Tab-separated table of C-alpha atoms and ligand atoms in Angstrom:
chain	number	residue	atom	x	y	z
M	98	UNK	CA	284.375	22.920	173.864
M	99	UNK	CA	280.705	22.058	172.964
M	100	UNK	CA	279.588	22.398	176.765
M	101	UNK	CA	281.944	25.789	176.995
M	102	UNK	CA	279.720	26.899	174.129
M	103	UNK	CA	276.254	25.962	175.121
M	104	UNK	CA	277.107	27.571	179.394
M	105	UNK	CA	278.144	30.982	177.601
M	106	UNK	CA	274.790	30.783	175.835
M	107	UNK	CA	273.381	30.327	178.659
M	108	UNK	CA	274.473	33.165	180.735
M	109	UNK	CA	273.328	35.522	178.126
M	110	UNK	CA	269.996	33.896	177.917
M	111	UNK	CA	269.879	34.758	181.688
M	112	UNK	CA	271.261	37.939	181.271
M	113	UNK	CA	268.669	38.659	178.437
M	114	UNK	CA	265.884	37.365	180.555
M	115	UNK	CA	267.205	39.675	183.119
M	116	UNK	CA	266.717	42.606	181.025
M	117	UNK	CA	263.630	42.287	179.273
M	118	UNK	CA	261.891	41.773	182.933
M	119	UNK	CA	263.564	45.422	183.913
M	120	UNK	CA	262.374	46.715	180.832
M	121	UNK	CA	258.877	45.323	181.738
M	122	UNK	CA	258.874	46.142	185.542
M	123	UNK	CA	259.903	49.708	184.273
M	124	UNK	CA	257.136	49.841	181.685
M	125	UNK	CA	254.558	49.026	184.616
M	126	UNK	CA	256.019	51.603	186.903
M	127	UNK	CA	255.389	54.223	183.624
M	128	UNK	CA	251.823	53.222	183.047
M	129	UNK	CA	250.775	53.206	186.650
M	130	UNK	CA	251.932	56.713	186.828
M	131	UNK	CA	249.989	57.687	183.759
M	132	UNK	CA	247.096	56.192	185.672
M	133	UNK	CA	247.584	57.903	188.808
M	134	UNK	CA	247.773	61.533	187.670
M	135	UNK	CA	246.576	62.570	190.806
M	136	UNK	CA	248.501	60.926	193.706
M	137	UNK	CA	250.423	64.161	193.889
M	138	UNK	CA	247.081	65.909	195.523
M	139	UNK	CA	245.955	63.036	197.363
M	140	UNK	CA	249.355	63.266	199.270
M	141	UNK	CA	248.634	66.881	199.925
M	142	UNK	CA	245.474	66.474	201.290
M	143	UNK	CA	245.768	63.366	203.042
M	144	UNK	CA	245.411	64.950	206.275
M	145	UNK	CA	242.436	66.098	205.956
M	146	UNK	CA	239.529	64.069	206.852
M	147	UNK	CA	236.574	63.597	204.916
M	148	UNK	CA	236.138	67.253	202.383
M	149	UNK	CA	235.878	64.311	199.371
M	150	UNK	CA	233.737	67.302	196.925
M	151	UNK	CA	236.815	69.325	197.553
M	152	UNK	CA	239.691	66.750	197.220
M	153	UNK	CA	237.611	66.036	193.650
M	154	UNK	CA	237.421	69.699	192.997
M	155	UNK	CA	240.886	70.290	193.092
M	156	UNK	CA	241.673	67.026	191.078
M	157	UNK	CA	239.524	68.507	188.235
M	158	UNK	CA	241.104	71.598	188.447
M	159	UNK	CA	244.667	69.867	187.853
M	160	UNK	CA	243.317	68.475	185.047
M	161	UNK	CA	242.450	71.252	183.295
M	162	UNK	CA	245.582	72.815	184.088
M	163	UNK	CA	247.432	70.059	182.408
M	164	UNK	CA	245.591	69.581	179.278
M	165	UNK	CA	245.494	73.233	178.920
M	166	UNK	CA	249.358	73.100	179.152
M	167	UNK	CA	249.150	70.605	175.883
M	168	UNK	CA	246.296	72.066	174.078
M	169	UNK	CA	249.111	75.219	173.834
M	170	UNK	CA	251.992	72.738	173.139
M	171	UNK	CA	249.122	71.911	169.992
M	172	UNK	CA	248.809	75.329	169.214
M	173	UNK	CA	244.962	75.076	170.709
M	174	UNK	CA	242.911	77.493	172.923
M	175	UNK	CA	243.275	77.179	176.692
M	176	UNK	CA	240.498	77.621	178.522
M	177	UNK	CA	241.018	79.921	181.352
M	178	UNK	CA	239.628	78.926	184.551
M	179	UNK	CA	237.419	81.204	186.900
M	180	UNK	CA	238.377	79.829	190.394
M	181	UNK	CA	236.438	82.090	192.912
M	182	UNK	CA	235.332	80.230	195.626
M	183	UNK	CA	232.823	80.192	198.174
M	184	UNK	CA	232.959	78.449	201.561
M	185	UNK	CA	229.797	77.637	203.707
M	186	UNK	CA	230.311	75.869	206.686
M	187	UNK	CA	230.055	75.945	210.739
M	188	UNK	CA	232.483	76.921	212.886
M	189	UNK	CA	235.710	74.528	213.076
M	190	UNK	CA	234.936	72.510	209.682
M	191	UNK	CA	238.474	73.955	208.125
M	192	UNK	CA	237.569	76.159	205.609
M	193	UNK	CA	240.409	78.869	206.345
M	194	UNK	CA	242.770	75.420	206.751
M	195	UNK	CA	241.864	74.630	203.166
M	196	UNK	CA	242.097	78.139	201.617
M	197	UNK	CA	245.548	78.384	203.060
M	198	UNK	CA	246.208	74.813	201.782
M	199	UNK	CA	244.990	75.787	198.096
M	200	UNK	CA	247.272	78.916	198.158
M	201	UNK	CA	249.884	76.552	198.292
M	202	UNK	CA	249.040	73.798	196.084
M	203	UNK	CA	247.785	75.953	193.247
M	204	UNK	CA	250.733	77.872	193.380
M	205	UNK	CA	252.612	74.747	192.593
M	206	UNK	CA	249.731	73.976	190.029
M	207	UNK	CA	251.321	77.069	188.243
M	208	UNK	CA	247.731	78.236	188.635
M	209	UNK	CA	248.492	81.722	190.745
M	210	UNK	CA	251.926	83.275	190.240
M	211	UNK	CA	252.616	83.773	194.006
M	212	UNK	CA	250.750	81.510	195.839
M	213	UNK	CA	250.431	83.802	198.781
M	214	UNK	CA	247.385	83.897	201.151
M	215	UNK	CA	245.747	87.210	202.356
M	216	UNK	CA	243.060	86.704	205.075
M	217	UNK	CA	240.669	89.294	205.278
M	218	UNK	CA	237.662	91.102	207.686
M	219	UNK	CA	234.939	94.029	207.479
M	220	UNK	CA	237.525	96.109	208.615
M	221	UNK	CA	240.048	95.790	205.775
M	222	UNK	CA	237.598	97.070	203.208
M	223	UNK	CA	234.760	99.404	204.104
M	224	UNK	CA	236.685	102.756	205.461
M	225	UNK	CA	234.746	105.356	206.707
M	226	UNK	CA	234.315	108.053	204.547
M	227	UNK	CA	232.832	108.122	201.006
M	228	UNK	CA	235.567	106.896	198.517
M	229	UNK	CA	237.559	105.500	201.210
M	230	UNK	CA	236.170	101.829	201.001
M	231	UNK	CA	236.830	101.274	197.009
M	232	UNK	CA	240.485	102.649	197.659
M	233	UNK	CA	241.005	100.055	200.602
M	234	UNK	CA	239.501	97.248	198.447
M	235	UNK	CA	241.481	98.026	195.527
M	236	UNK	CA	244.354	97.999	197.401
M	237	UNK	CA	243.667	94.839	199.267
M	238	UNK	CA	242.944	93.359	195.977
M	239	UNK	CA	246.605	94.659	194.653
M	240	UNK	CA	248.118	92.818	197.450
M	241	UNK	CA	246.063	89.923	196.658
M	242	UNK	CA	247.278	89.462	193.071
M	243	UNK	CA	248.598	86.469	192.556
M	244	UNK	CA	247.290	84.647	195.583
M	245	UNK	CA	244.178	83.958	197.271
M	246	UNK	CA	242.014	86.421	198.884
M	247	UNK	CA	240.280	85.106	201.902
M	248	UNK	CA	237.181	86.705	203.271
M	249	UNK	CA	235.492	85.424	206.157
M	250	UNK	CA	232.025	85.805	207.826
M	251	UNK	CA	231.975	87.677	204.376
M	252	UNK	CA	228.058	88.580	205.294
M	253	UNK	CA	229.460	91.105	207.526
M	254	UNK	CA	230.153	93.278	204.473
M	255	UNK	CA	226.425	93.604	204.478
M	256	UNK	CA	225.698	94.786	208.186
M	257	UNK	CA	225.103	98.049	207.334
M	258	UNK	CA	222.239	97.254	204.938
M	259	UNK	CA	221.886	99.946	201.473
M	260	UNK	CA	223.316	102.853	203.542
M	261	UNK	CA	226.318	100.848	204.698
M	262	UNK	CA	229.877	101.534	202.865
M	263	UNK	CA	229.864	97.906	202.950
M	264	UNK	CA	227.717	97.801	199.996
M	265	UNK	CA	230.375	99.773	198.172
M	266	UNK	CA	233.106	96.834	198.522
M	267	UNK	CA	230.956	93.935	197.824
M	268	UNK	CA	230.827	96.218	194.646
M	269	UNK	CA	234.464	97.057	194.304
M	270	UNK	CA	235.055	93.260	194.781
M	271	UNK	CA	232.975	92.325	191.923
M	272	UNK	CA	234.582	94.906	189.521
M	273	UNK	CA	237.825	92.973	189.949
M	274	UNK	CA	236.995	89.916	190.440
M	275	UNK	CA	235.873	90.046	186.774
M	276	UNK	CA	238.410	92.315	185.457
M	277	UNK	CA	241.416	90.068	186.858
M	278	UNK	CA	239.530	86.755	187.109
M	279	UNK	CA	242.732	85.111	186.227
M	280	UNK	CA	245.199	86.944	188.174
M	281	UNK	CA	244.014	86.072	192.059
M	282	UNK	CA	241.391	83.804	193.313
M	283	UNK	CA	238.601	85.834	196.194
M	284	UNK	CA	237.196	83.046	198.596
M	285	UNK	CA	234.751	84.144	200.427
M	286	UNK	CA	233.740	82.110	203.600
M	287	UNK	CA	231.226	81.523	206.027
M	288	UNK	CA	228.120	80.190	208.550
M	289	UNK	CA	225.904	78.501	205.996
M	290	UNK	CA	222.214	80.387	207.403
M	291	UNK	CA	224.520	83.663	207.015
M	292	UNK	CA	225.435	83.534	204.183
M	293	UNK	CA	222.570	81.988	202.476
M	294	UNK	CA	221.044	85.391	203.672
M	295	UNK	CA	223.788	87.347	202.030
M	296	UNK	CA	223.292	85.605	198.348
M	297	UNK	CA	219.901	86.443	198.742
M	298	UNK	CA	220.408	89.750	199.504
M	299	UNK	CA	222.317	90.503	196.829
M	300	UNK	CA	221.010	88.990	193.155
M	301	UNK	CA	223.671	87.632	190.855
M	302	UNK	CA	226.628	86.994	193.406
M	303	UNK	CA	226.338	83.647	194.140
M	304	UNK	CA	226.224	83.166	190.062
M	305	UNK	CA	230.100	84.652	190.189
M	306	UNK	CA	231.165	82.281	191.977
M	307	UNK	CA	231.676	78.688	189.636
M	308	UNK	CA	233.166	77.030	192.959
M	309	UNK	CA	230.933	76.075	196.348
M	310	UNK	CA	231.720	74.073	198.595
M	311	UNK	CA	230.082	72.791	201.720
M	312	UNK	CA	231.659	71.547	204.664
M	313	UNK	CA	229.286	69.367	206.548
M	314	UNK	CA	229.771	69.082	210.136
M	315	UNK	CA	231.750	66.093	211.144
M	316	UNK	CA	230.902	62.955	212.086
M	317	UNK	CA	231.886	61.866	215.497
M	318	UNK	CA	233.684	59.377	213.617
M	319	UNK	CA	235.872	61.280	211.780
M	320	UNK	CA	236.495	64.417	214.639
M	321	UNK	CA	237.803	60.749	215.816
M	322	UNK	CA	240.008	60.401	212.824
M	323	UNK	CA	240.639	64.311	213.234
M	324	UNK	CA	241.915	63.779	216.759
M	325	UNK	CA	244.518	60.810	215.965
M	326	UNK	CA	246.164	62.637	212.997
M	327	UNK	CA	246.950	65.776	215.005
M	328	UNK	CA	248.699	63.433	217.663
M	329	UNK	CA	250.192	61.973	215.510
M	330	UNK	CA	251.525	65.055	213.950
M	331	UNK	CA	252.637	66.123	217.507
M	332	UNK	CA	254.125	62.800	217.811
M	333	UNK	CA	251.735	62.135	220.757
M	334	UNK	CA	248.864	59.208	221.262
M	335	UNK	CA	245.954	58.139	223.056
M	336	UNK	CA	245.654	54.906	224.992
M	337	UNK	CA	242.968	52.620	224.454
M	338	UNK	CA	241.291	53.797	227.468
M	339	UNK	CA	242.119	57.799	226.324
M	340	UNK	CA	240.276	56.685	223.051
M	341	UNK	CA	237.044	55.919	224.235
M	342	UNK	CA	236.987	58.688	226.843
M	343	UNK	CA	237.307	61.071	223.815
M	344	UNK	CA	234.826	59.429	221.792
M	345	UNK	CA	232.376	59.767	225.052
M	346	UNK	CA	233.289	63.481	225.339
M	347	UNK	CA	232.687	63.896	221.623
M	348	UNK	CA	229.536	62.598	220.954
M	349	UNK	CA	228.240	64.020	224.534
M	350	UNK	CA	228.375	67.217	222.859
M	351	UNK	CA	227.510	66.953	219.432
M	352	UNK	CA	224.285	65.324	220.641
M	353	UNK	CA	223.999	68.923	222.555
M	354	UNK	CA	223.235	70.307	219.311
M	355	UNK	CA	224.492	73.512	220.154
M	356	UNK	CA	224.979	76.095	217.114
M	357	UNK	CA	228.559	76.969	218.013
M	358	UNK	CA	230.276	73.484	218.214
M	359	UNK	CA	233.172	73.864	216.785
M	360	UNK	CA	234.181	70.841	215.003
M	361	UNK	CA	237.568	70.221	214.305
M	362	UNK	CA	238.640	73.353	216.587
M	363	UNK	CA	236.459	71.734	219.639
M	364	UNK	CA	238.983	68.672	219.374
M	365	UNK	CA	241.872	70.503	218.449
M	366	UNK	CA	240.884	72.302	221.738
M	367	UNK	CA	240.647	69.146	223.992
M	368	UNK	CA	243.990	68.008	222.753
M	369	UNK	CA	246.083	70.906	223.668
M	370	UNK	CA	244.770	71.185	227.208
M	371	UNK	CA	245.502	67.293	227.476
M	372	UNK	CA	248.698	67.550	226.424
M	373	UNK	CA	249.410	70.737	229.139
M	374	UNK	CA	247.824	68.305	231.586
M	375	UNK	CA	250.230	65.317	230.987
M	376	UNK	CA	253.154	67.839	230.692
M	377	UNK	CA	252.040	68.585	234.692
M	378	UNK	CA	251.353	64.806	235.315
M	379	UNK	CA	255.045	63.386	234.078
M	380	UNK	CA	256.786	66.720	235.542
M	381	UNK	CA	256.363	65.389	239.011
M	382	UNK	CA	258.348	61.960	238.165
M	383	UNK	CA	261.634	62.765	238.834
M	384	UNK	CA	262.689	58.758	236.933
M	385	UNK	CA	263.825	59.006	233.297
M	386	UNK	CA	261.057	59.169	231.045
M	387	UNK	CA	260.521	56.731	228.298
M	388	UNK	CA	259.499	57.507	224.855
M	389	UNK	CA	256.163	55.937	225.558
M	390	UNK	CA	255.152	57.623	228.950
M	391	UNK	CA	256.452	60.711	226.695
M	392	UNK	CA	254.163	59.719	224.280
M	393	UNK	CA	251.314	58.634	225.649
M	394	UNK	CA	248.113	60.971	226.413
M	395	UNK	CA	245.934	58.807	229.658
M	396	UNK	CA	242.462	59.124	230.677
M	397	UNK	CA	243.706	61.168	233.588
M	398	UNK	CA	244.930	63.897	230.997
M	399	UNK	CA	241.769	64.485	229.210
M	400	UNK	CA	239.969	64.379	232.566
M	401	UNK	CA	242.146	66.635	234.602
M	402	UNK	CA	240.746	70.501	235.546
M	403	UNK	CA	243.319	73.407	234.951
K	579	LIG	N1	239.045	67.801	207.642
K	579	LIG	C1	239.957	68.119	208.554
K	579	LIG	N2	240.974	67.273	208.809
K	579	LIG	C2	241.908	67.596	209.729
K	579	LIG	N3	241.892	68.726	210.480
K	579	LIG	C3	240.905	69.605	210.268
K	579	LIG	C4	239.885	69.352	209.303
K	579	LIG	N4	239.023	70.391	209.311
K	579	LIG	C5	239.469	71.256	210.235
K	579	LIG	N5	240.603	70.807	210.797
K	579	LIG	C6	241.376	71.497	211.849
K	579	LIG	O1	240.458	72.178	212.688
K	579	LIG	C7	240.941	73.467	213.081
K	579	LIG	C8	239.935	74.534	212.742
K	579	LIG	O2	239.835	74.673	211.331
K	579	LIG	P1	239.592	76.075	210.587
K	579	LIG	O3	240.078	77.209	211.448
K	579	LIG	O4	240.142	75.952	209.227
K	579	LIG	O5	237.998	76.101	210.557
K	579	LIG	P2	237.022	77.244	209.966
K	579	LIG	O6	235.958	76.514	209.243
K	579	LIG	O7	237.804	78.252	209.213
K	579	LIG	O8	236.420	77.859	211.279
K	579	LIG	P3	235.724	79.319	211.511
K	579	LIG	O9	234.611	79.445	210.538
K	579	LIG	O10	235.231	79.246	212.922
K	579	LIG	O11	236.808	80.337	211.320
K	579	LIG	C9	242.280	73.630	212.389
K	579	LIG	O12	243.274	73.331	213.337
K	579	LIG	C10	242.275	72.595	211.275
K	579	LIG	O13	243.566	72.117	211.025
């Protein structure tokens, strides 16, 4: 009877022990998601290489978003954000990937209603007739609301110099940008020299915009890194031997120094021409294909002429 007594006070020992370590493994899994606030956006943006200002930006903007969301659960002021960006980088460093990518993600941020993306030119604001180019802007801006308005090689707005109609929808632009500051985000984007130029030509604009952000040219590096994660994407890789030829090919022409590499876009480039090339090489086997030879981009691929 004794023994009977002391094995069923046992088993709930055991089954006590049992429960206060769920309890604590649950606890742990609680506090290092307080901790984490922000593996959400580093999941977003893990495919993109290198941009660490931006990943930081956008972490800071969550932030605010979220305390905001209390300080009115406290009955306290928000502070609304101003989010206008601008973009200064060379060709291929993935500043239209990004703007597309932050329509998205501050949509789910609850931070723009829609979350849509509207990429603009030159030619979808200045018209040709007095009047003409504040009506197009306003309307471009109507469609915008909501979303992100994306303006590249924005300098162009400025060919025309004082004469230009141009002028007219940098001015249009800044009218709303203030008067609906909350209600759409305006990126505009380009060539760093350009639009340096721009800012200085007109006073006061770079001041509306609270955001820059500079994307450096990559590193040979990471257009490395670049290269990998959009095989991978494709389900496609290099060999070892593939590897090293791209690296060869990539730092042969950064260390060209030409103005117009294109970055990401140069690689991006290189890969879909291999990949048409060992489409041509394995169409000639007539033996079943593995997964691998499927898989697998050669030396011969990057190497062959179209
Ligand atoms: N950091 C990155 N990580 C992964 N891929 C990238 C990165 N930056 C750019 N890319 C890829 O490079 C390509 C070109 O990028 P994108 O068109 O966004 O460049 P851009 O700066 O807007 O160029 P441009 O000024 O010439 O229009 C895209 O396919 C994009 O996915």
């Amino acid at each position: 009877m004794e023994a009977q007594v002391t094995n069923t006070k046992g088993k709930i020992n055991i089954v006590l022990k049992n429960r206060q370590q769920e309890m604590e493994q649950l606890q742990h899994a609680t506090i290092k998601r307080d901790i984490d606030p922000f593996r959400h956006i580093d999941q977003e943006f893990a495919a993109f290489i290198g941009l660490e200002k931006l990943k930081k930006t956008i972490k800071e903007i969550y932030a605010n978003v979220h305390i905001n969301q209390k300080r009115e659960a406290a009955g306290l002021k928000q502070e609304k954000q101003v989010l206008h960006m601008l973009f200064e980088g060379n060709p291929g460093t993935g500043k239209t990937t990004v703007a597309r990518k932050l329509a998205a993600v501050f949509h789910e941020m609850n931070v723009l209603d829609k979350g849509h993306f509207i990429e603009a030119e030159r030619a979808d604001l200045v018209g040709e007739y007095i009047g003409h180019t504040a009506q197009k802007t306003r309307a471009l801006v109507q469609r915008a609301m909501g979303g992100i308005l994306f303006i590249d090689e924005a300098y162009s707005l400025a060919r025309g110099g004082e004469k230009d109609f141009g002028k007219e929808a940098i001015d249009t632009l800044v009218k709303h940008m203030e008067d609906a500051s909350n209600r759409f985000i305006l990126i505009l984007a380009g060539y760093p020299r350009e639009m340096a130029n721009f800012m200085s030509l007109n006073p006061g604009l770079r001041s509306r915009f609270p955001i820059q952000l500079q994307f450096p040219d990559y590193k040979s590096e990471q257009l490395m890194d670049i290269a990998k994660g959009m095989l991978a994407e494709k389900e496609y890789q290099l060999t070892k031997e593939a590897e090293w030829k791209l690296k060869e090919i990539i730092v042969q022409q950064k260390s060209k120094r030409t103005p117009d590499f294109s970055n990401a876009r140069f690689v991006r480039n290189i890969l879909e021409k291999a990949i048409r090339m060992q489409a041509v090489r394995l169409v000639r086997h007539d033996h079943h294909l593995s997964t691998e030879e499927l898989m697998k981009v050669t030396v011969a691929d990057l190497n062959a002429e179209e």
